[in-house]
Amino acid sequence: MAATTTLGFVLPTGLSRRRGGFRVSLIRCSASPLTNSTASGLVEKPWDSYNARLVLEDGSIWPAKSFGAPGTRVAELVFNTSLTGYQEILTDPSYAGQFVLMTNPQIGNTGVNLDDEESEQCFLAGLVIRSLSISTSNWRCTKTLADYLTERNLMGVYDLDTRAITRRLREEGSLNGVLSTEQTKTDEELLQMSRSWDIVGIDLISDVSCKSPYEWVDKTDPEWDFNSNSRDGETYRVIAYDFGIKHNILRRLSSYGCQITVVPSTFPASEALKMNPDGILFSNGPGDPSAVPYAVETVKELLGKAPVYGICMGHQLLGQALGGKTFKMKFGHHGGNHPVRNNRTGQVEISAQNHNYAVDPASLPGGVEVTHVNLNDGSCAGLSYPAMNVMSLQYHPEASPGPHDSDNAFKGFIELMKRSKQSS
Ligand SMILES: NC(=O)CC[C@H](N)C(=O)O
């Protein structure tokens, strides 16, 4: 069944995916060791031993070294192609229910700091990397990545062949898996765990949303604000629905002159309207947009009552509220290097992305315009419905991490609110 490559990787052959199972038995895959201790006669230190496993639902087993919390977790594995910004990725609530594999081969070299948190907590299930930096060097650093993960009870593993795993995800599509440091659990048990779990159909936003409304006032630190021109000093009252909101969305809105009240995902539309908002934001968030019909209902109730702006999950909920459908992509978009074309201007932006679902443009009713297209695969990356003052983006204009090309979208929302105010 298995073939060995010239690099020494064991590749299973004859993989064939069926929904709900694979026709393969367990196959142990390994990266070539970073140091060849047996050949040199050196003995590995105890903390350098392969004390963890990643078992994927296709039957592959990836021995790994643990550098975070111990335990056993099941989740969907996705790969992220960002070169920098692992702390923002770790604190992006949209990764709840997922393991994030970084394709950048070395992670941890800048440690973590007090400024780069995108939420109060890490909601992802674990971090998978090739090599953990042996040193940490950055003027803002307050602790190492390993200490941070351990304190947050988050699993982290390294020394796996992340390139081979990424190729597998690209070919097979997203895979569920189990990370475990528990030696008492057999490979078969972990495989069963990975096969009996599914992220589709689960409401993950209610776990990550705030529990009660609060005011947000922080702006982007002026030293970091690269796009502070052309603001007119006007203020706009914005209600931000928190489906797992990233702080930088709030900082950018605040820097553009918004006074923001953040509300939980279950906040009634009628209460939001009583606050007389100039605009409503529907945030990013984890999981399957079809699993949260209550959120789609809230969006429907608010459509046409105030200008609305959807980001990522917010965009997908808007797509559904407008009558369209969402679907699960093969392996999604996760990274800071996605080219997007603005159909109105013809301009191309390099964008930060993190999503596994997308809106099917063919399912949208007339009058809804696809404003942005992902140039890697032609998928829908933005919508507008001018009749109801709706705009949305499938990707992340707030970056964090990633390029800032799309920041002007916040200005677009301000202009939408301004026009609506002037015409009322
Ligand atoms: N960042 C997000 O809002 C992600 C939206 C949704 N959970 C998806 O994976 O497509």
Short mmCIF file of C-alpha atoms and ligand atoms in Angstrom, two decimals:
data_model
loop_
_atom_site.label_atom_id
_atom_site.label_comp_id
_atom_site.label_asym_id
_atom_site.label_seq_id
_atom_site.Cartn_x
_atom_site.Cartn_y
_atom_site.Cartn_z
CA MET A 1 0.00 0.00 0.00
CA ALA A 2 2.66 2.52 0.95
CA ALA A 3 5.44 4.01 -1.19
CA THR A 4 8.58 5.68 0.14
CA THR A 5 9.78 8.87 -1.54
CA THR A 6 13.42 9.80 -2.04
CA LEU A 7 13.06 12.15 0.93
CA GLY A 8 12.05 9.27 3.15
CA PHE A 9 8.37 10.21 3.53
CA VAL A 10 5.93 7.36 3.55
CA LEU A 11 3.11 8.08 1.15
CA PRO A 12 -0.05 6.04 1.29
CA THR A 13 -1.31 5.10 -2.13
CA GLY A 14 -4.80 4.41 -3.39
CA LEU A 15 -6.53 6.93 -1.14
CA SER A 16 -10.14 7.29 -2.08
CA ARG A 17 -12.49 9.56 -0.25
CA ARG A 18 -16.14 8.83 0.29
CA ARG A 19 -18.39 11.01 2.44
CA GLY A 20 -18.26 9.53 5.91
CA GLY A 21 -15.20 7.37 5.38
CA PHE A 22 -12.02 6.38 3.55
CA ARG A 23 -11.08 3.04 2.14
CA VAL A 24 -7.67 3.02 3.83
CA SER A 25 -6.10 1.54 6.89
CA LEU A 26 -3.91 3.53 9.29
CA ILE A 27 -0.59 4.65 7.84
CA ARG A 28 2.20 6.24 9.86
CA CYS A 29 3.70 9.24 8.05
CA SER A 30 6.76 11.05 9.25
CA ALA A 31 8.88 14.07 8.45
CA SER A 32 12.59 13.48 8.20
CA PRO A 33 13.93 14.31 11.67
CA LEU A 34 15.37 17.79 12.09
CA THR A 35 18.41 16.27 13.74
CA ASN A 36 19.54 12.74 13.10
CA SER A 37 20.38 11.81 16.67
CA THR A 38 20.89 8.08 16.15
CA ALA A 39 23.34 8.53 13.27
CA SER A 40 25.40 11.09 15.21
CA GLY A 41 25.32 9.04 18.38
CA LEU A 42 23.58 11.86 20.25
CA VAL A 43 20.62 11.05 22.44
CA GLU A 44 17.45 13.11 22.06
CA LYS A 45 16.48 15.13 25.12
CA PRO A 46 13.20 13.93 26.66
CA TRP A 47 11.35 17.07 25.52
CA ASP A 48 12.46 16.43 21.99
CA SER A 49 10.73 13.07 21.68
CA TYR A 50 7.68 12.44 19.51
CA ASN A 51 5.13 12.49 22.34
CA ALA A 52 2.05 13.50 20.34
CA ARG A 53 0.08 12.32 17.30
CA LEU A 54 -2.11 13.94 14.74
CA VAL A 55 -4.49 11.31 13.35
CA LEU A 56 -6.50 12.36 10.30
CA GLU A 57 -9.80 10.89 9.19
CA ASP A 58 -8.14 9.54 6.02
CA GLY A 59 -6.19 7.11 8.19
CA SER A 60 -2.84 8.91 8.21
CA ILE A 61 -0.94 9.28 11.48
CA TRP A 62 1.59 12.09 11.95
CA PRO A 63 3.94 11.70 14.93
CA ALA A 64 4.63 15.12 16.48
CA LYS A 65 6.24 16.87 19.41
CA SER A 66 4.03 18.72 21.86
CA PHE A 67 4.88 22.28 22.94
CA GLY A 68 1.56 23.43 24.44
CA ALA A 69 -1.03 21.83 26.65
CA PRO A 70 -1.36 18.05 26.84
CA GLY A 71 -4.65 16.29 26.04
CA THR A 72 -6.78 15.02 23.18
CA ARG A 73 -8.84 17.28 20.89
CA VAL A 74 -10.90 16.69 17.77
CA ALA A 75 -11.31 19.40 15.12
CA GLU A 76 -11.18 20.22 11.42
CA LEU A 77 -7.66 20.80 10.09
CA VAL A 78 -7.06 23.85 7.89
CA PHE A 79 -3.83 25.33 6.57
CA ASN A 80 -2.95 29.02 6.76
CA THR A 81 -0.42 30.52 4.33
CA SER A 82 0.32 33.74 6.30
CA LEU A 83 4.02 34.36 6.81
CA THR A 84 3.46 36.48 9.91
CA GLY A 85 0.75 37.16 12.47
CA TYR A 86 0.37 33.82 14.23
CA GLN A 87 -0.83 35.57 17.40
CA GLU A 88 -3.71 37.28 15.55
CA ILE A 89 -4.54 33.92 13.96
CA LEU A 90 -4.52 32.20 17.36
CA THR A 91 -6.93 34.80 18.76
CA ASP A 92 -9.28 34.97 15.74
CA PRO A 93 -12.53 33.43 17.10
CA SER A 94 -13.45 32.26 13.57
CA TYR A 95 -11.01 29.35 14.07
CA ALA A 96 -13.19 27.72 16.77
CA GLY A 97 -13.55 24.01 15.95
CA GLN A 98 -10.37 24.00 13.84
CA PHE A 99 -6.70 23.10 14.09
CA VAL A 100 -4.59 25.64 12.23
CA LEU A 101 -1.56 24.35 10.37
CA MET A 102 0.88 27.12 9.42
CA THR A 103 2.60 26.56 6.06
CA ASN A 104 5.37 28.98 7.07
CA PRO A 105 7.96 26.46 8.28
CA GLN A 106 9.17 28.40 11.30
CA ILE A 107 6.81 29.82 13.89
CA GLY A 108 7.38 31.39 17.30
CA ASN A 109 10.37 33.64 16.56
CA THR A 110 8.62 36.84 17.71
CA GLY A 111 6.91 35.29 20.76
CA VAL A 112 3.64 36.94 21.77
CA ASN A 113 2.91 40.49 22.91
CA LEU A 114 0.17 42.48 24.60
CA ASP A 115 -1.03 44.32 21.46
CA ASP A 116 -1.73 41.61 18.88
CA GLU A 117 -4.71 39.99 20.55
CA GLU A 118 -7.79 39.82 18.32
CA SER A 119 -10.10 38.63 21.11
CA GLU A 120 -9.97 37.84 24.83
CA GLN A 121 -9.42 34.14 24.27
CA CYS A 122 -8.05 31.55 21.87
CA PHE A 123 -10.96 29.51 20.53
CA LEU A 124 -9.11 27.35 18.00
CA ALA A 125 -8.53 23.70 18.90
CA GLY A 126 -4.76 23.62 18.34
CA LEU A 127 -1.72 24.80 16.39
CA VAL A 128 0.26 22.56 14.02
CA ILE A 129 3.70 23.72 12.81
CA ARG A 130 6.86 22.39 11.21
CA SER A 131 9.50 24.01 13.35
CA LEU A 132 9.24 25.91 16.64
CA SER A 133 11.77 28.72 16.76
CA ILE A 134 14.47 28.01 19.33
CA SER A 135 14.77 31.71 20.14
CA THR A 136 12.31 34.53 20.61
CA SER A 137 13.25 38.05 19.61
CA ASN A 138 10.99 41.09 19.31
CA TRP A 139 10.88 44.43 21.13
CA ARG A 140 7.20 43.91 22.02
CA CYS A 141 7.55 40.28 23.14
CA THR A 142 6.28 39.47 26.64
CA LYS A 143 6.41 35.66 26.52
CA THR A 144 7.20 32.68 24.34
CA LEU A 145 4.61 31.04 22.14
CA ALA A 146 4.97 27.76 24.07
CA ASP A 147 4.28 29.45 27.44
CA TYR A 148 1.32 31.30 25.94
CA LEU A 149 -0.26 28.09 24.60
CA THR A 150 0.34 26.22 27.84
CA GLU A 151 -1.18 29.02 29.95
CA ARG A 152 -4.24 29.01 27.69
CA ASN A 153 -4.55 25.24 27.81
CA LEU A 154 -4.12 25.08 24.06
CA MET A 155 -2.43 22.23 22.21
CA GLY A 156 0.51 22.99 19.96
CA VAL A 157 2.56 20.41 18.05
CA TYR A 158 5.66 20.70 15.87
CA ASP A 159 8.04 18.62 13.78
CA LEU A 160 5.39 17.26 11.40
CA ASP A 161 5.74 17.37 7.63
CA THR A 162 3.41 20.33 7.17
CA ARG A 163 4.04 20.45 3.40
CA ALA A 164 2.89 16.86 2.93
CA ILE A 165 -0.19 17.49 5.09
CA THR A 166 -1.02 20.70 3.18
CA ARG A 167 -0.76 18.87 -0.15
CA ARG A 168 -3.10 16.24 1.21
CA LEU A 169 -5.65 18.89 2.33
CA ARG A 170 -5.46 20.54 -1.10
CA GLU A 171 -6.06 17.22 -2.84
CA GLU A 172 -8.60 15.61 -0.50
CA GLY A 173 -10.23 18.76 0.88
CA SER A 174 -10.53 19.68 4.56
CA LEU A 175 -10.01 16.74 6.91
CA ASN A 176 -11.10 16.18 10.46
CA GLY A 177 -8.43 15.02 12.84
CA VAL A 178 -7.45 14.36 16.42
CA LEU A 179 -4.43 15.75 18.22
CA SER A 180 -3.37 13.73 21.22
CA THR A 181 -0.56 13.49 23.72
CA GLU A 182 -2.26 10.59 25.52
CA GLN A 183 -0.17 7.45 24.97
CA THR A 184 -2.94 5.23 26.38
CA LYS A 185 -5.22 5.97 23.42
CA THR A 186 -4.73 3.70 20.42
CA ASP A 187 -4.41 4.99 16.86
CA GLU A 188 -7.72 3.27 16.04
CA GLU A 189 -9.50 5.07 18.90
CA LEU A 190 -8.23 8.44 17.66
CA LEU A 191 -9.21 7.58 14.09
CA GLN A 192 -12.72 6.68 15.25
CA MET A 193 -12.92 9.98 17.13
CA SER A 194 -11.95 11.95 14.04
CA ARG A 195 -14.50 10.08 11.90
CA SER A 196 -17.40 10.46 14.30
CA TRP A 197 -17.14 14.26 14.52
CA ASP A 198 -18.25 16.90 12.03
CA ILE A 199 -18.01 20.70 12.05
CA VAL A 200 -20.88 21.00 9.56
CA GLY A 201 -24.24 21.85 11.12
CA ILE A 202 -22.87 22.97 14.52
CA ASP A 203 -23.65 26.43 15.92
CA LEU A 204 -20.19 27.63 16.98
CA ILE A 205 -20.97 31.32 17.18
CA SER A 206 -22.98 31.12 20.41
CA ASP A 207 -19.82 29.90 22.24
CA VAL A 208 -17.65 32.78 21.07
CA SER A 209 -20.09 35.71 21.07
CA CYS A 210 -20.18 38.18 23.99
CA LYS A 211 -22.91 37.51 26.55
CA SER A 212 -24.18 41.08 26.95
CA PRO A 213 -23.88 44.39 25.04
CA TYR A 214 -20.90 46.69 25.64
CA GLU A 215 -19.47 49.93 24.22
CA TRP A 216 -16.21 49.81 22.24
CA VAL A 217 -14.01 52.94 22.19
CA ASP A 218 -10.42 51.90 21.27
CA LYS A 219 -9.06 53.26 18.01
CA THR A 220 -6.05 52.04 16.06
CA ASP A 221 -2.93 53.46 17.73
CA PRO A 222 -2.07 56.60 15.63
CA GLU A 223 1.48 55.26 15.19
CA TRP A 224 0.06 52.27 13.31
CA ASP A 225 -2.76 54.07 11.49
CA PHE A 226 -1.55 54.06 7.88
CA ASN A 227 -4.78 55.36 6.37
CA SER A 228 -5.89 58.32 8.46
CA ASN A 229 -6.46 60.78 5.60
CA SER A 230 -9.83 61.70 4.23
CA ARG A 231 -11.87 61.32 7.41
CA ASP A 232 -14.44 64.05 7.86
CA GLY A 233 -14.81 64.13 11.66
CA GLU A 234 -18.46 63.04 11.54
CA THR A 235 -19.55 60.35 14.01
CA TYR A 236 -21.80 57.41 13.25
CA ARG A 237 -23.70 55.21 15.70
CA VAL A 238 -22.99 51.56 14.81
CA ILE A 239 -24.35 48.35 16.31
CA ALA A 240 -21.88 45.50 15.81
CA TYR A 241 -23.31 41.98 15.99
CA ASP A 242 -20.65 39.81 17.60
CA PHE A 243 -20.56 36.39 15.92
CA GLY A 244 -16.91 36.08 17.02
CA ILE A 245 -15.74 39.60 16.23
CA LYS A 246 -12.07 40.45 15.79
CA HIS A 247 -10.94 43.51 17.73
CA ASN A 248 -9.34 45.12 14.71
CA ILE A 249 -12.73 45.43 12.99
CA LEU A 250 -13.84 47.47 16.00
CA ARG A 251 -10.61 49.52 16.11
CA ARG A 252 -10.89 50.36 12.40
CA LEU A 253 -14.57 51.35 12.70
CA SER A 254 -13.71 53.49 15.71
CA SER A 255 -10.81 55.15 13.86
CA TYR A 256 -13.22 55.98 11.03
CA GLY A 257 -15.46 57.83 13.51
CA CYS A 258 -17.94 55.18 14.65
CA GLN A 259 -19.40 55.00 18.16
CA ILE A 260 -19.91 51.31 18.60
CA THR A 261 -22.15 49.13 20.71
CA VAL A 262 -21.20 45.46 20.43
CA VAL A 263 -24.16 43.10 20.94
CA PRO A 264 -24.43 39.31 21.32
CA SER A 265 -25.38 37.08 18.39
CA THR A 266 -28.85 36.55 19.88
CA PHE A 267 -29.59 40.26 20.41
CA PRO A 268 -33.14 40.92 19.12
CA ALA A 269 -33.37 43.03 15.96
CA SER A 270 -36.18 45.07 17.57
CA GLU A 271 -33.84 46.08 20.44
CA ALA A 272 -31.10 47.01 17.99
CA LEU A 273 -33.50 49.26 16.08
CA LYS A 274 -34.59 50.99 19.31
CA MET A 275 -30.99 52.21 19.61
CA ASN A 276 -31.51 54.12 16.38
CA PRO A 277 -28.26 53.08 14.68
CA ASP A 278 -26.77 54.81 11.64
CA GLY A 279 -25.44 51.42 10.55
CA ILE A 280 -25.20 47.78 11.55
CA LEU A 281 -22.17 45.52 11.25
CA PHE A 282 -22.42 41.73 11.07
CA SER A 283 -19.07 40.30 12.10
CA ASN A 284 -16.90 37.36 11.20
CA GLY A 285 -17.44 34.14 13.14
CA PRO A 286 -16.70 30.41 13.24
CA GLY A 287 -18.37 27.42 11.64
CA ASP A 288 -21.16 26.71 9.23
CA PRO A 289 -23.37 29.70 8.31
CA SER A 290 -26.27 27.31 7.62
CA ALA A 291 -26.17 26.13 11.24
CA VAL A 292 -27.32 29.47 12.67
CA PRO A 293 -30.78 30.17 11.19
CA TYR A 294 -31.60 32.47 14.12
CA ALA A 295 -28.79 34.81 13.04
CA VAL A 296 -30.07 34.82 9.44
CA GLU A 297 -33.52 35.75 10.80
CA THR A 298 -32.04 38.68 12.73
CA VAL A 299 -30.23 39.88 9.61
CA LYS A 300 -33.48 39.61 7.60
CA GLU A 301 -35.35 41.69 10.18
CA LEU A 302 -32.73 44.43 9.97
CA LEU A 303 -32.39 44.55 6.18
CA GLY A 304 -33.61 47.84 4.79
CA LYS A 305 -33.91 49.45 8.26
CA ALA A 306 -30.33 50.79 8.35
CA PRO A 307 -27.21 50.46 6.16
CA VAL A 308 -25.52 47.13 6.85
CA TYR A 309 -22.00 45.82 6.41
CA GLY A 310 -21.12 42.13 6.62
CA ILE A 311 -17.64 40.72 7.06
CA CYS A 312 -16.94 37.03 6.38
CA MET A 313 -19.58 35.15 8.46
CA GLY A 314 -21.58 38.40 8.34
CA HIS A 315 -21.30 38.36 4.53
CA GLN A 316 -22.47 34.73 4.39
CA LEU A 317 -25.46 35.44 6.67
CA LEU A 318 -26.35 38.43 4.49
CA GLY A 319 -26.11 36.22 1.39
CA GLN A 320 -28.63 33.83 2.96
CA ALA A 321 -30.87 36.64 4.25
CA LEU A 322 -31.04 38.04 0.71
CA GLY A 323 -32.26 34.66 -0.54
CA GLY A 324 -28.94 33.05 -1.56
CA LYS A 325 -27.23 29.85 -0.48
CA THR A 326 -23.84 29.11 1.08
CA PHE A 327 -21.75 25.99 0.47
CA LYS A 328 -18.66 24.37 1.95
CA MET A 329 -15.50 24.90 -0.12
CA LYS A 330 -12.94 22.17 -0.74
CA PHE A 331 -10.31 23.53 1.66
CA GLY A 332 -11.24 27.19 2.05
CA HIS A 333 -9.08 30.29 2.05
CA HIS A 334 -6.80 30.99 4.99
CA GLY A 335 -3.90 33.37 4.55
CA GLY A 336 -2.69 36.86 3.81
CA ASN A 337 -2.01 36.51 0.09
CA HIS A 338 -5.37 36.20 -1.68
CA PRO A 339 -5.86 38.38 -4.76
CA VAL A 340 -9.36 39.87 -5.00
CA ARG A 341 -10.71 41.95 -7.88
CA ASN A 342 -13.07 44.81 -7.17
CA ASN A 343 -15.45 44.45 -10.14
CA ARG A 344 -16.51 48.09 -9.95
CA THR A 345 -13.03 49.63 -10.15
CA GLY A 346 -11.09 46.76 -11.75
CA GLN A 347 -8.51 47.16 -8.98
CA VAL A 348 -6.90 44.10 -7.43
CA GLU A 349 -6.33 43.96 -3.68
CA ILE A 350 -4.15 41.43 -1.89
CA SER A 351 -6.30 40.40 1.03
CA ALA A 352 -6.37 38.55 4.34
CA GLN A 353 -8.79 35.64 4.27
CA ASN A 354 -10.12 32.99 6.63
CA HIS A 355 -13.17 31.04 5.54
CA ASN A 356 -14.29 27.54 4.53
CA TYR A 357 -17.74 28.47 3.24
CA ALA A 358 -18.81 30.80 0.45
CA VAL A 359 -21.94 32.34 -1.05
CA ASP A 360 -23.07 30.77 -4.32
CA PRO A 361 -23.58 33.76 -6.63
CA ALA A 362 -25.95 31.76 -8.89
CA SER A 363 -28.36 31.44 -5.96
CA LEU A 364 -28.69 35.20 -5.41
CA PRO A 365 -31.79 37.07 -6.55
CA GLY A 366 -31.70 39.84 -9.15
CA GLY A 367 -30.47 43.21 -7.91
CA VAL A 368 -27.75 41.67 -5.73
CA GLU A 369 -24.39 42.53 -7.26
CA VAL A 370 -21.20 40.50 -6.85
CA THR A 371 -18.75 43.35 -6.22
CA HIS A 372 -15.59 41.33 -5.51
CA VAL A 373 -14.16 38.09 -6.88
CA ASN A 374 -11.38 35.92 -5.46
CA LEU A 375 -8.93 35.63 -8.35
CA ASN A 376 -7.50 32.29 -7.20
CA ASP A 377 -10.73 30.39 -7.80
CA GLY A 378 -13.34 32.89 -9.03
CA SER A 379 -15.44 32.57 -5.86
CA CYS A 380 -17.68 35.37 -4.62
CA ALA A 381 -15.72 37.73 -2.37
CA GLY A 382 -18.14 40.64 -1.94
CA LEU A 383 -21.75 41.68 -2.41
CA SER A 384 -23.82 44.80 -2.67
CA TYR A 385 -27.56 45.32 -2.68
CA PRO A 386 -27.97 49.07 -3.17
CA ALA A 387 -31.78 48.97 -2.77
CA MET A 388 -31.28 48.08 0.90
CA ASN A 389 -27.91 49.76 1.58
CA VAL A 390 -26.15 46.43 1.93
CA MET A 391 -22.43 45.82 1.43
CA SER A 392 -20.36 42.81 2.42
CA LEU A 393 -16.95 41.18 2.02
CA GLN A 394 -16.02 37.52 2.31
CA TYR A 395 -12.52 38.47 3.45
CA HIS A 396 -10.91 40.70 6.07
CA PRO A 397 -10.51 44.43 5.34
CA GLU A 398 -9.27 44.84 8.94
CA ALA A 399 -6.28 42.55 8.12
CA SER A 400 -4.68 41.52 11.46
CA PRO A 401 -2.80 39.75 10.21
CA GLY A 402 -2.31 40.59 6.57
CA PRO A 403 -2.12 43.31 3.99
CA HIS A 404 -4.04 46.58 4.38
CA ASP A 405 -5.13 47.01 0.75
CA SER A 406 -8.82 46.60 1.61
CA ASP A 407 -9.01 49.12 4.46
CA ASN A 408 -10.98 51.51 2.24
CA ALA A 409 -13.98 49.21 2.59
CA PHE A 410 -14.52 50.80 6.02
CA LYS A 411 -14.70 54.16 4.27
CA GLY A 412 -17.27 52.62 1.92
CA PHE A 413 -19.44 51.76 4.94
CA ILE A 414 -19.07 55.31 6.30
CA GLU A 415 -20.18 56.69 2.92
CA LEU A 416 -23.16 54.32 2.86
CA MET A 417 -24.22 55.59 6.31
CA LYS A 418 -23.58 59.21 5.32
CA ARG A 419 -25.72 58.95 2.16
CA SER A 420 -28.50 57.21 4.05
CA LYS A 421 -28.42 59.89 6.79
CA GLN A 422 -28.54 62.69 4.23
CA SER A 423 -31.47 61.17 2.37
CA SER A 424 -33.60 60.53 5.50
N1 LIG B 1 -13.85 34.37 9.30
C1 LIG B 1 -15.12 34.02 9.20
O1 LIG B 1 -16.05 34.76 9.52
C2 LIG B 1 -15.39 32.63 8.72
C3 LIG B 1 -16.82 32.38 8.32
C4 LIG B 1 -17.19 30.90 8.30
N2 LIG B 1 -16.99 30.34 9.60
C5 LIG B 1 -16.36 30.16 7.28
O2 LIG B 1 -15.50 29.38 7.62
O3 LIG B 1 -16.55 30.37 6.09
#
